[in-house]
Amino acid sequence: MNRKYKIACALTVLTLALAGCASKGAKVEEAKPNPLPKLVQAKTLVPVFSTNVASASEADPLRLRLDVDNGVIFVINPNGEVEAYRGKQRLWQKKVSKQGLSSGVEAADGLVVVGSSKGQLYALDQATGEEKWSAQLSGAILAPSLIHAGRVISIANDGTVYAHEAATGKQAWTYNLPNVQFSLRGQAAPVPLDARNVLIASANAYIYALDAVSGAPKMQRRVAVTEGRSDIQRLIDIDGDPAVAGQFVVTTSYQGQVTVLDLVSQQVVWSEDASSIQRPEVQGNGVFVAQTDGKITAYEITTGSKLWENDQLLNRQLSNPVMLGNVLVVGDMDGVLHLLNPATGEIVGRSKTSGEVRTLRVIDGQLYAATRKGAMSVWQNR
């Protein structure tokens, strides 16, 4: 049985659903999300662009992120289509897969790359949407690929890392991550470490540095531990993308820790207990983490000291936090985009999209949001 499907129920309501998996038949009282706090003179974001695609399953934690390259926005539709927009003008729309798509978009070097739950990897021409090449992987593709150093790096959910030549689609190498018996249904995307190497995070709480061109391993390091007694309690996946900030790599793990690793010494600088499946945000000396219980915590990057913690959004199923200009933005289950003061953690404003916010990105000073209901939108800070 494919390891990513063994406890798919675990991400329905995260901790509560995990409790249901662990004790079948036991009644679990669902924690209610905190009501929205009242705000005085609330800030809002300025909408720039929006479109709607098909919704994703509530039980499937797909993060169908948008991407942008050369001023063109590329949007994925879970029903199998990819669309390209310049401003509000749609340049093209292509049906890529009759079986649907399951990964977010990666756009670079003239390519648009997407993947399916059947392990099909597609590379399209940015200008026309025409397929340039495709490849078959050994498992579902749940995270966006990475185009880096002339390679398209992708991860199948059976733990196999693939590299294909960006120009031709020819397979260059594979790397097998250690098999994990139980894991959440999700996968961190590969991220660039430097001009040559990439970082891969896995369900066994390790991160791996691989040479993008040859596939040669350069580093492996455990960045989280667990003290759980059962298989469910010992889940410690790194599902949020690692954040590279100078000489540091910041990771978060489910039922684990937020950890800062020094790339020079390859030693852990500090580690603090925190459960998160989202990518941490790093800005200046601050590390910002949205935890699975809805707390947002800020740490000092070199010492791990807690700068502040906000618990006003408990049980609101938060997205990854991102910095947009001078505000920290995080989305929630109702499509609310919360604006926080990064120095104090105070909520200073909000805007609204439609559906549970799954991914946030900031590119060239604009916020790109994707929700479970298929709302894809771009925002600016006032």
GROMACS .gro file of C-alpha atoms in nm:
model
  382
    1MET     CA    1   0.000   0.000   0.000
    2ASN     CA    2   0.132   0.341  -0.090
    3ARG     CA    3   0.259   0.509   0.225
    4LYS     CA    4   0.099   0.845   0.149
    5TYR     CA    5  -0.248   0.693   0.148
    6LYS     CA    6  -0.226   0.494   0.469
    7ILE     CA    7  -0.368   0.766   0.689
    8ALA     CA    8  -0.526   1.005   0.442
    9CYS     CA    9  -0.794   1.072   0.703
   10ALA     CA   10  -0.528   1.233   0.919
   11LEU     CA   11  -0.542   1.560   0.734
   12THR     CA   12  -0.917   1.604   0.730
   13VAL     CA   13  -0.909   1.796   1.054
   14LEU     CA   14  -0.544   1.729   1.144
   15THR     CA   15  -0.510   1.652   1.513
   16LEU     CA   16  -0.877   1.568   1.566
   17ALA     CA   17  -0.890   1.335   1.270
   18LEU     CA   18  -0.570   1.171   1.386
   19ALA     CA   19  -0.734   1.100   1.717
   20GLY     CA   20  -1.021   0.945   1.523
   21CYS     CA   21  -0.783   0.724   1.328
   22ALA     CA   22  -0.607   0.617   1.647
   23SER     CA   23  -0.923   0.528   1.836
   24LYS     CA   24  -1.180   0.414   1.584
   25GLY     CA   25  -1.533   0.449   1.707
   26ALA     CA   26  -1.449   0.696   1.982
   27LYS     CA   27  -1.648   1.018   1.965
   28VAL     CA   28  -1.427   1.324   1.935
   29GLU     CA   29  -1.569   1.667   2.006
   30GLU     CA   30  -1.457   1.902   1.732
   31ALA     CA   31  -1.275   2.211   1.853
   32LYS     CA   32  -1.454   2.523   1.737
   33PRO     CA   33  -1.255   2.787   1.551
   34ASN     CA   34  -1.205   3.112   1.735
   35PRO     CA   35  -1.435   3.392   1.620
   36LEU     CA   36  -1.268   3.669   1.426
   37PRO     CA   37  -1.130   3.935   1.662
   38LYS     CA   38  -1.278   4.282   1.634
   39LEU     CA   39  -1.048   4.532   1.469
   40VAL     CA   40  -1.036   4.911   1.485
   41GLN     CA   41  -0.931   5.095   1.167
   42ALA     CA   42  -0.843   4.765   0.999
   43LYS     CA   43  -0.604   4.759   0.704
   44THR     CA   44  -0.708   4.580   0.385
   45LEU     CA   45  -0.529   4.446   0.079
   46VAL     CA   46  -0.593   4.569  -0.275
   47PRO     CA   47  -0.722   4.300  -0.516
   48VAL     CA   48  -0.530   4.287  -0.845
   49PHE     CA   49  -0.656   3.974  -1.022
   50SER     CA   50  -0.878   3.676  -0.952
   51THR     CA   51  -1.020   3.375  -1.129
   52ASN     CA   52  -1.200   3.060  -1.026
   53VAL     CA   53  -1.124   2.698  -1.113
   54ALA     CA   54  -1.271   2.369  -0.993
   55SER     CA   55  -1.260   2.305  -0.620
   56ALA     CA   56  -1.044   2.041  -0.455
   57SER     CA   57  -1.170   1.774  -0.216
   58GLU     CA   58  -1.199   1.892   0.142
   59ALA     CA   59  -1.032   1.572   0.260
   60ASP     CA   60  -0.738   1.603   0.020
   61PRO     CA   61  -0.480   1.864   0.124
   62LEU     CA   62  -0.378   1.964  -0.228
   63ARG     CA   63  -0.184   2.291  -0.242
   64LEU     CA   64  -0.250   2.406  -0.597
   65ARG     CA   65  -0.023   2.708  -0.584
   66LEU     CA   66   0.000   2.967  -0.861
   67ASP     CA   67   0.326   3.076  -1.020
   68VAL     CA   68   0.439   3.373  -1.227
   69ASP     CA   69   0.723   3.417  -1.475
   70ASN     CA   70   0.800   3.707  -1.708
   71GLY     CA   71   0.485   3.884  -1.592
   72VAL     CA   72   0.255   3.594  -1.681
   73ILE     CA   73   0.045   3.420  -1.414
   74PHE     CA   74   0.003   3.044  -1.449
   75VAL     CA   75  -0.297   2.883  -1.280
   76ILE     CA   76  -0.371   2.514  -1.229
   77ASN     CA   77  -0.716   2.361  -1.236
   78PRO     CA   78  -0.757   2.027  -1.052
   79ASN     CA   79  -0.981   1.905  -1.335
   80GLY     CA   80  -0.671   1.885  -1.554
   81GLU     CA   81  -0.633   2.231  -1.710
   82VAL     CA   82  -0.360   2.494  -1.697
   83GLU     CA   83  -0.428   2.861  -1.776
   84ALA     CA   84  -0.200   3.157  -1.843
   85TYR     CA   85  -0.289   3.523  -1.777
   86ARG     CA   86  -0.120   3.855  -1.840
   87GLY     CA   87  -0.303   4.095  -1.616
   88LYS     CA   88  -0.669   3.996  -1.651
   89GLN     CA   89  -0.627   3.877  -2.010
   90ARG     CA   90  -0.620   3.502  -2.054
   91LEU     CA   91  -0.345   3.409  -2.298
   92TRP     CA   92  -0.419   3.039  -2.325
   93GLN     CA   93  -0.601   2.749  -2.161
   94LYS     CA   94  -0.492   2.390  -2.213
   95LYS     CA   95  -0.641   2.057  -2.108
   96VAL     CA   96  -0.337   1.864  -1.989
   97SER     CA   97  -0.476   1.552  -1.823
   98LYS     CA   98  -0.815   1.380  -1.830
   99GLN     CA   99  -0.732   1.234  -1.488
  100GLY     CA  100  -0.686   1.572  -1.320
  101LEU     CA  101  -0.386   1.749  -1.171
  102SER     CA  102  -0.260   1.735  -0.814
  103SER     CA  103   0.051   1.951  -0.786
  104GLY     CA  104   0.099   2.326  -0.792
  105VAL     CA  105   0.258   2.508  -1.083
  106GLU     CA  106   0.631   2.561  -1.139
  107ALA     CA  107   0.717   2.813  -1.413
  108ALA     CA  108   1.073   2.899  -1.520
  109ASP     CA  109   1.309   2.879  -1.819
  110GLY     CA  110   1.022   2.888  -2.068
  111LEU     CA  111   0.847   2.589  -1.909
  112VAL     CA  112   0.532   2.534  -1.705
  113VAL     CA  113   0.549   2.208  -1.509
  114VAL     CA  114   0.255   2.032  -1.339
  115GLY     CA  115   0.187   1.679  -1.214
  116SER     CA  116  -0.102   1.438  -1.153
  117SER     CA  117  -0.207   1.193  -0.885
  118LYS     CA  118  -0.125   0.915  -1.131
  119GLY     CA  119   0.241   1.020  -1.138
  120GLN     CA  120   0.228   1.193  -1.476
  121LEU     CA  121   0.464   1.489  -1.511
  122TYR     CA  122   0.391   1.745  -1.783
  123ALA     CA  123   0.615   2.022  -1.916
  124LEU     CA  124   0.436   2.285  -2.124
  125ASP     CA  125   0.560   2.572  -2.338
  126GLN     CA  126   0.504   2.899  -2.149
  127ALA     CA  127   0.414   3.092  -2.463
  128THR     CA  128   0.157   2.853  -2.609
  129GLY     CA  129   0.067   2.591  -2.349
  130GLU     CA  130   0.164   2.313  -2.588
  131GLU     CA  131   0.315   2.003  -2.431
  132LYS     CA  132   0.692   1.989  -2.476
  133TRP     CA  133   0.742   1.658  -2.297
  134SER     CA  134   0.592   1.429  -2.034
  135ALA     CA  135   0.722   1.160  -1.802
  136GLN     CA  136   0.578   0.886  -1.584
  137LEU     CA  137   0.680   0.880  -1.217
  138SER     CA  138   0.632   0.595  -0.971
  139GLY     CA  139   0.372   0.767  -0.753
  140ALA     CA  140   0.137   1.061  -0.715
  141ILE     CA  141   0.289   1.408  -0.750
  142LEU     CA  142   0.152   1.616  -0.463
  143ALA     CA  143   0.407   1.899  -0.450
  144PRO     CA  144   0.524   2.139  -0.720
  145SER     CA  145   0.838   2.048  -0.908
  146LEU     CA  146   1.148   2.269  -0.911
  147ILE     CA  147   1.323   2.387  -1.228
  148HIS     CA  148   1.687   2.434  -1.131
  149ALA     CA  149   2.029   2.405  -1.298
  150GLY     CA  150   1.878   2.268  -1.619
  151ARG     CA  151   1.682   2.000  -1.435
  152VAL     CA  152   1.318   1.950  -1.340
  153ILE     CA  153   1.326   1.804  -0.988
  154SER     CA  154   1.008   1.624  -0.877
  155ILE     CA  155   0.910   1.399  -0.587
  156ALA     CA  156   0.672   1.104  -0.613
  157ASN     CA  157   0.481   1.020  -0.299
  158ASP     CA  158   0.652   0.681  -0.273
  159GLY     CA  159   0.968   0.873  -0.178
  160THR     CA  160   1.145   0.871  -0.515
  161VAL     CA  161   1.310   1.196  -0.623
  162TYR     CA  162   1.334   1.238  -1.001
  163ALA     CA  163   1.543   1.472  -1.214
  164HIS     CA  164   1.461   1.524  -1.581
  165GLU     CA  165   1.651   1.734  -1.832
  166ALA     CA  166   1.449   2.053  -1.866
  167ALA     CA  167   1.513   2.080  -2.238
  168THR     CA  168   1.430   1.723  -2.342
  169GLY     CA  169   1.249   1.550  -2.056
  170LYS     CA  170   1.511   1.275  -2.049
  171GLN     CA  171   1.547   1.123  -1.701
  172ALA     CA  172   1.883   1.228  -1.556
  173TRP     CA  173   1.879   1.054  -1.218
  174THR     CA  174   1.667   0.929  -0.928
  175TYR     CA  175   1.723   0.928  -0.554
  176ASN     CA  176   1.525   0.714  -0.309
  177LEU     CA  177   1.428   0.862   0.024
  178PRO     CA  178   1.400   0.617   0.316
  179ASN     CA  179   1.068   0.436   0.329
  180VAL     CA  180   0.831   0.549   0.605
  181GLN     CA  181   0.551   0.318   0.712
  182PHE     CA  182   0.308   0.595   0.810
  183SER     CA  183   0.295   0.956   0.695
  184LEU     CA  184   0.057   1.239   0.625
  185ARG     CA  185  -0.076   1.278   0.272
  186GLY     CA  186   0.140   1.564   0.158
  187GLN     CA  187   0.491   1.649   0.048
  188ALA     CA  188   0.726   1.944   0.081
  189ALA     CA  189   0.840   2.079  -0.254
  190PRO     CA  190   1.209   2.070  -0.348
  191VAL     CA  191   1.373   2.409  -0.292
  192PRO     CA  192   1.696   2.559  -0.427
  193LEU     CA  193   1.987   2.558  -0.183
  194ASP     CA  194   2.234   2.738  -0.409
  195ALA     CA  195   2.307   2.761  -0.781
  196ARG     CA  196   2.386   2.389  -0.807
  197ASN     CA  197   2.215   2.206  -0.520
  198VAL     CA  198   1.859   2.143  -0.402
  199LEU     CA  199   1.705   2.064  -0.063
  200ILE     CA  200   1.459   1.779  -0.019
  201ALA     CA  201   1.256   1.732   0.300
  202SER     CA  202   1.102   1.397   0.390
  203ALA     CA  203   0.854   1.224   0.617
  204ASN     CA  204   1.132   1.085   0.836
  205ALA     CA  205   1.223   1.435   0.963
  206TYR     CA  206   1.544   1.451   0.760
  207ILE     CA  207   1.650   1.704   0.501
  208TYR     CA  208   1.877   1.608   0.212
  209ALA     CA  209   2.096   1.824  -0.009
  210LEU     CA  210   2.139   1.679  -0.358
  211ASP     CA  211   2.340   1.792  -0.658
  212ALA     CA  212   2.073   1.896  -0.908
  213VAL     CA  213   2.282   1.798  -1.209
  214SER     CA  214   2.418   1.460  -1.098
  215GLY     CA  215   2.192   1.359  -0.809
  216ALA     CA  216   2.493   1.306  -0.582
  217PRO     CA  217   2.403   1.346  -0.211
  218LYS     CA  218   2.582   1.636  -0.042
  219MET     CA  219   2.422   1.637   0.304
  220GLN     CA  220   2.163   1.466   0.514
  221ARG     CA  221   2.055   1.586   0.857
  222ARG     CA  222   1.780   1.500   1.101
  223VAL     CA  223   1.602   1.817   1.207
  224ALA     CA  224   1.319   1.690   1.432
  225VAL     CA  225   1.246   1.417   1.685
  226THR     CA  226   0.930   1.273   1.837
  227GLU     CA  227   0.848   1.102   2.166
  228GLY     CA  228   0.514   0.951   2.064
  229ARG     CA  229   0.428   0.595   2.167
  230SER     CA  230   0.202   0.489   1.879
  231ASP     CA  231   0.264   0.507   1.505
  232ILE     CA  232   0.014   0.792   1.479
  233GLN     CA  233   0.174   0.986   1.764
  234ARG     CA  234   0.516   0.942   1.607
  235LEU     CA  235   0.418   1.107   1.279
  236ILE     CA  236   0.679   1.374   1.223
  237ASP     CA  237   0.652   1.469   0.856
  238ILE     CA  238   0.812   1.776   0.711
  239ASP     CA  239   0.531   1.880   0.475
  240GLY     CA  240   0.611   2.252   0.469
  241ASP     CA  241   0.886   2.360   0.232
  242PRO     CA  242   1.218   2.436   0.407
  243ALA     CA  243   1.310   2.806   0.410
  244VAL     CA  244   1.669   2.894   0.315
  245ALA     CA  245   1.791   3.223   0.467
  246GLY     CA  246   2.162   3.289   0.411
  247GLN     CA  247   2.359   3.029   0.603
  248PHE     CA  248   2.047   2.896   0.776
  249VAL     CA  249   1.778   2.646   0.680
  250VAL     CA  250   1.453   2.668   0.877
  251THR     CA  251   1.220   2.368   0.892
  252THR     CA  252   0.892   2.283   1.061
  253SER     CA  253   0.750   1.937   1.125
  254TYR     CA  254   0.419   1.787   1.228
  255GLN     CA  255   0.417   1.694   1.599
  256GLY     CA  256   0.784   1.795   1.602
  257GLN     CA  257   0.985   2.113   1.613
  258VAL     CA  258   1.075   2.432   1.435
  259THR     CA  259   1.448   2.397   1.374
  260VAL     CA  260   1.726   2.620   1.246
  261LEU     CA  261   2.022   2.441   1.085
  262ASP     CA  262   2.355   2.610   1.011
  263LEU     CA  263   2.461   2.509   0.660
  264VAL     CA  264   2.827   2.586   0.726
  265SER     CA  265   2.868   2.358   1.026
  266GLN     CA  266   2.567   2.134   0.937
  267GLN     CA  267   2.471   2.157   1.304
  268VAL     CA  268   2.135   2.246   1.458
  269VAL     CA  269   2.153   2.598   1.600
  270TRP     CA  270   1.829   2.564   1.796
  271SER     CA  271   1.506   2.368   1.800
  272GLU     CA  272   1.176   2.446   1.973
  273ASP     CA  273   0.864   2.229   2.005
  274ALA     CA  274   0.601   2.331   1.748
  275SER     CA  275   0.366   2.133   1.525
  276SER     CA  276   0.321   2.266   1.173
  277ILE     CA  277   0.269   2.135   0.820
  278GLN     CA  278   0.329   2.479   0.670
  279ARG     CA  279   0.640   2.649   0.537
  280PRO     CA  280   0.792   2.892   0.790
  281GLU     CA  281   0.851   3.252   0.687
  282VAL     CA  282   1.184   3.421   0.752
  283GLN     CA  283   1.228   3.798   0.745
  284GLY     CA  284   1.524   3.979   0.897
  285ASN     CA  285   1.589   3.820   1.236
  286GLY     CA  286   1.238   3.675   1.263
  287VAL     CA  287   1.110   3.321   1.199
  288PHE     CA  288   0.730   3.305   1.174
  289VAL     CA  289   0.544   2.976   1.216
  290ALA     CA  290   0.172   2.895   1.177
  291GLN     CA  291   0.106   2.594   1.397
  292THR     CA  292  -0.156   2.326   1.344
  293ASP     CA  293  -0.359   2.451   1.642
  294GLY     CA  294  -0.381   2.803   1.497
  295LYS     CA  295  -0.113   2.973   1.703
  296ILE     CA  296   0.126   3.201   1.518
  297THR     CA  297   0.468   3.223   1.679
  298ALA     CA  298   0.772   3.439   1.605
  299TYR     CA  299   1.125   3.333   1.701
  300GLU     CA  300   1.463   3.506   1.683
  301ILE     CA  301   1.655   3.326   1.409
  302THR     CA  302   1.996   3.296   1.578
  303THR     CA  303   1.885   3.217   1.935
  304GLY     CA  304   1.537   3.063   1.910
  305SER     CA  305   1.402   3.301   2.172
  306LYS     CA  306   1.028   3.357   2.139
  307LEU     CA  307   0.954   3.710   2.022
  308TRP     CA  308   0.575   3.684   2.043
  309GLU     CA  309   0.284   3.444   2.008
  310ASN     CA  310  -0.070   3.512   1.883
  311ASP     CA  311  -0.347   3.270   1.984
  312GLN     CA  312  -0.646   3.467   1.848
  313LEU     CA  313  -0.685   3.236   1.546
  314LEU     CA  314  -0.700   2.899   1.722
  315ASN     CA  315  -0.848   2.610   1.523
  316ARG     CA  316  -0.885   2.822   1.207
  317GLN     CA  317  -0.665   2.586   0.997
  318LEU     CA  318  -0.406   2.842   0.899
  319SER     CA  319  -0.206   2.854   0.577
  320ASN     CA  320   0.162   2.928   0.556
  321PRO     CA  321   0.254   3.283   0.669
  322VAL     CA  322   0.424   3.524   0.427
  323MET     CA  323   0.566   3.874   0.446
  324LEU     CA  324   0.398   4.125   0.214
  325GLY     CA  325   0.577   4.455   0.247
  326ASN     CA  326   0.550   4.557   0.612
  327VAL     CA  327   0.280   4.308   0.714
  328LEU     CA  328   0.271   3.936   0.786
  329VAL     CA  329  -0.019   3.763   0.607
  330VAL     CA  330  -0.178   3.427   0.689
  331GLY     CA  331  -0.496   3.272   0.547
  332ASP     CA  332  -0.757   3.057   0.719
  333MET     CA  333  -1.037   2.804   0.664
  334ASP     CA  334  -1.295   3.072   0.577
  335GLY     CA  335  -1.084   3.248   0.316
  336VAL     CA  336  -0.986   3.532   0.548
  337LEU     CA  337  -0.643   3.684   0.489
  338HIS     CA  338  -0.520   3.811   0.825
  339LEU     CA  339  -0.268   4.095   0.838
  340LEU     CA  340  -0.034   4.101   1.137
  341ASN     CA  341   0.228   4.342   1.264
  342PRO     CA  342   0.547   4.131   1.237
  343ALA     CA  343   0.707   4.315   1.530
  344THR     CA  344   0.427   4.248   1.780
  345GLY     CA  345   0.196   3.980   1.636
  346GLU     CA  346  -0.104   4.213   1.661
  347ILE     CA  347  -0.372   4.158   1.396
  348VAL     CA  348  -0.403   4.490   1.215
  349GLY     CA  349  -0.629   4.408   0.922
  350ARG     CA  350  -0.794   4.149   0.699
  351SER     CA  351  -0.924   4.084   0.350
  352LYS     CA  352  -1.147   3.806   0.215
  353THR     CA  353  -1.126   3.549  -0.059
  354SER     CA  354  -1.340   3.238  -0.108
  355GLY     CA  355  -1.267   2.902   0.050
  356GLU     CA  356  -0.997   2.757   0.274
  357VAL     CA  357  -0.665   2.922   0.192
  358ARG     CA  358  -0.419   2.645   0.099
  359THR     CA  359  -0.114   2.839  -0.023
  360LEU     CA  360   0.021   3.194  -0.010
  361ARG     CA  361   0.321   3.323  -0.205
  362VAL     CA  362   0.478   3.665  -0.244
  363ILE     CA  363   0.643   3.733  -0.581
  364ASP     CA  364   0.764   4.077  -0.687
  365GLY     CA  365   0.574   4.246  -0.406
  366GLN     CA  366   0.238   4.084  -0.479
  367LEU     CA  367   0.049   3.818  -0.281
  368TYR     CA  368  -0.067   3.505  -0.467
  369ALA     CA  369  -0.339   3.305  -0.293
  370ALA     CA  370  -0.500   2.970  -0.380
  371THR     CA  371  -0.798   2.820  -0.196
  372ARG     CA  372  -0.965   2.480  -0.178
  373LYS     CA  373  -1.275   2.616  -0.352
  374GLY     CA  374  -1.069   2.714  -0.653
  375ALA     CA  375  -1.035   3.087  -0.594
  376MET     CA  376  -0.701   3.204  -0.735
  377SER     CA  377  -0.621   3.565  -0.655
  378VAL     CA  378  -0.346   3.827  -0.654
  379TRP     CA  379  -0.327   4.110  -0.399
  380GLN     CA  380  -0.120   4.416  -0.319
  381ASN     CA  381  -0.049   4.589   0.011
  382ARG     CA  382  -0.178   4.945   0.032
   0.00000   0.00000   0.00000
